């Protein structure tokens, strides 16, 4: 499913931006990365996806876009 959404994103899908952003924000199937999540949400905003606006606003209000997670090896 993850690869399908990445392909859909590359083809311009608005919904894929939200789905991928959510996965990175929550760390589901991918390492948790707020900056990548924010990038996906911003792409969704550029594509005029309302849900992307809401997800990005929530991240900004909660200050999560400033968090940089360090890979623990």
Short mmCIF file of C-alpha atoms in Angstrom, two decimals:
data_model
loop_
_atom_site.label_atom_id
_atom_site.label_comp_id
_atom_site.label_asym_id
_atom_site.label_seq_id
_atom_site.Cartn_x
_atom_site.Cartn_y
_atom_site.Cartn_z
CA UNK A 1 0.00 0.00 0.00
CA UNK A 2 2.83 2.39 0.82
CA UNK A 3 4.34 2.08 -2.65
CA UNK A 4 0.92 2.61 -4.23
CA UNK A 5 0.51 5.89 -2.37
CA UNK A 6 4.02 7.00 -3.30
CA UNK A 7 3.22 6.29 -6.94
CA UNK A 8 -0.09 8.14 -6.61
CA UNK A 9 1.76 11.08 -5.03
CA UNK A 10 4.20 11.21 -7.93
CA UNK A 11 1.25 11.26 -10.32
CA UNK A 12 -0.26 14.27 -8.53
CA UNK A 13 -2.72 12.71 -6.08
CA UNK A 14 -3.99 15.14 -3.44
CA UNK A 15 -5.09 12.38 -1.06
CA UNK A 16 -1.69 10.67 -1.22
CA UNK A 17 -0.11 13.80 0.28
CA UNK A 18 -2.25 13.46 3.39
CA UNK A 19 -1.82 9.70 3.65
CA UNK A 20 1.98 9.86 3.36
CA UNK A 21 2.16 12.86 5.68
CA UNK A 22 0.16 10.95 8.29
CA UNK A 23 2.43 7.92 8.01
CA UNK A 24 5.56 10.00 8.59
CA UNK A 25 3.95 12.06 11.32
CA UNK A 26 2.91 8.92 13.23
CA UNK A 27 5.86 6.70 12.25
CA UNK A 28 3.70 3.97 10.69
CA UNK A 29 5.53 1.74 8.14
CA UNK A 30 8.27 4.43 7.98
CA UNK A 31 10.54 6.10 10.54
CA UNK A 32 8.75 8.97 12.29
CA UNK A 33 9.88 12.23 10.71
CA UNK A 34 7.94 15.44 11.27
CA UNK A 35 9.88 17.36 8.64
CA UNK A 36 9.01 14.85 5.91
CA UNK A 37 5.39 14.83 7.11
CA UNK A 38 5.32 18.62 6.89
CA UNK A 39 6.71 18.48 3.35
CA UNK A 40 3.96 16.09 2.26
CA UNK A 41 1.28 18.27 3.86
CA UNK A 42 2.72 21.35 2.13
CA UNK A 43 2.58 19.53 -1.21
CA UNK A 44 -1.06 18.78 -0.47
CA UNK A 45 -1.70 22.44 0.26
CA UNK A 46 -0.09 23.32 -3.08
CA UNK A 47 -2.50 20.84 -4.67
CA UNK A 48 -5.46 22.52 -2.91
CA UNK A 49 -6.28 19.61 -0.57
CA UNK A 50 -8.34 20.81 2.38
CA UNK A 51 -7.27 17.93 4.64
CA UNK A 52 -3.62 18.87 4.04
CA UNK A 53 -4.36 22.40 5.26
CA UNK A 54 -5.84 20.98 8.46
CA UNK A 55 -2.98 18.55 9.10
CA UNK A 56 -0.36 21.23 8.46
CA UNK A 57 -2.18 23.70 10.72
CA UNK A 58 -2.30 21.11 13.52
CA UNK A 59 1.43 20.47 13.18
CA UNK A 60 2.22 24.18 13.28
CA UNK A 61 -0.03 24.82 16.27
CA UNK A 62 1.56 21.97 18.21
CA UNK A 63 5.10 22.96 17.21
CA UNK A 64 5.94 19.55 15.76
CA UNK A 65 7.48 20.94 12.57
CA UNK A 66 10.47 22.10 14.62
CA UNK A 67 11.27 18.65 15.99
CA UNK A 68 14.18 16.88 14.37
CA UNK A 69 14.45 13.28 15.43
CA UNK A 70 17.89 11.74 15.72
CA UNK A 71 18.30 8.25 14.31
CA UNK A 72 19.09 5.95 17.20
CA UNK A 73 21.53 3.31 16.01
#
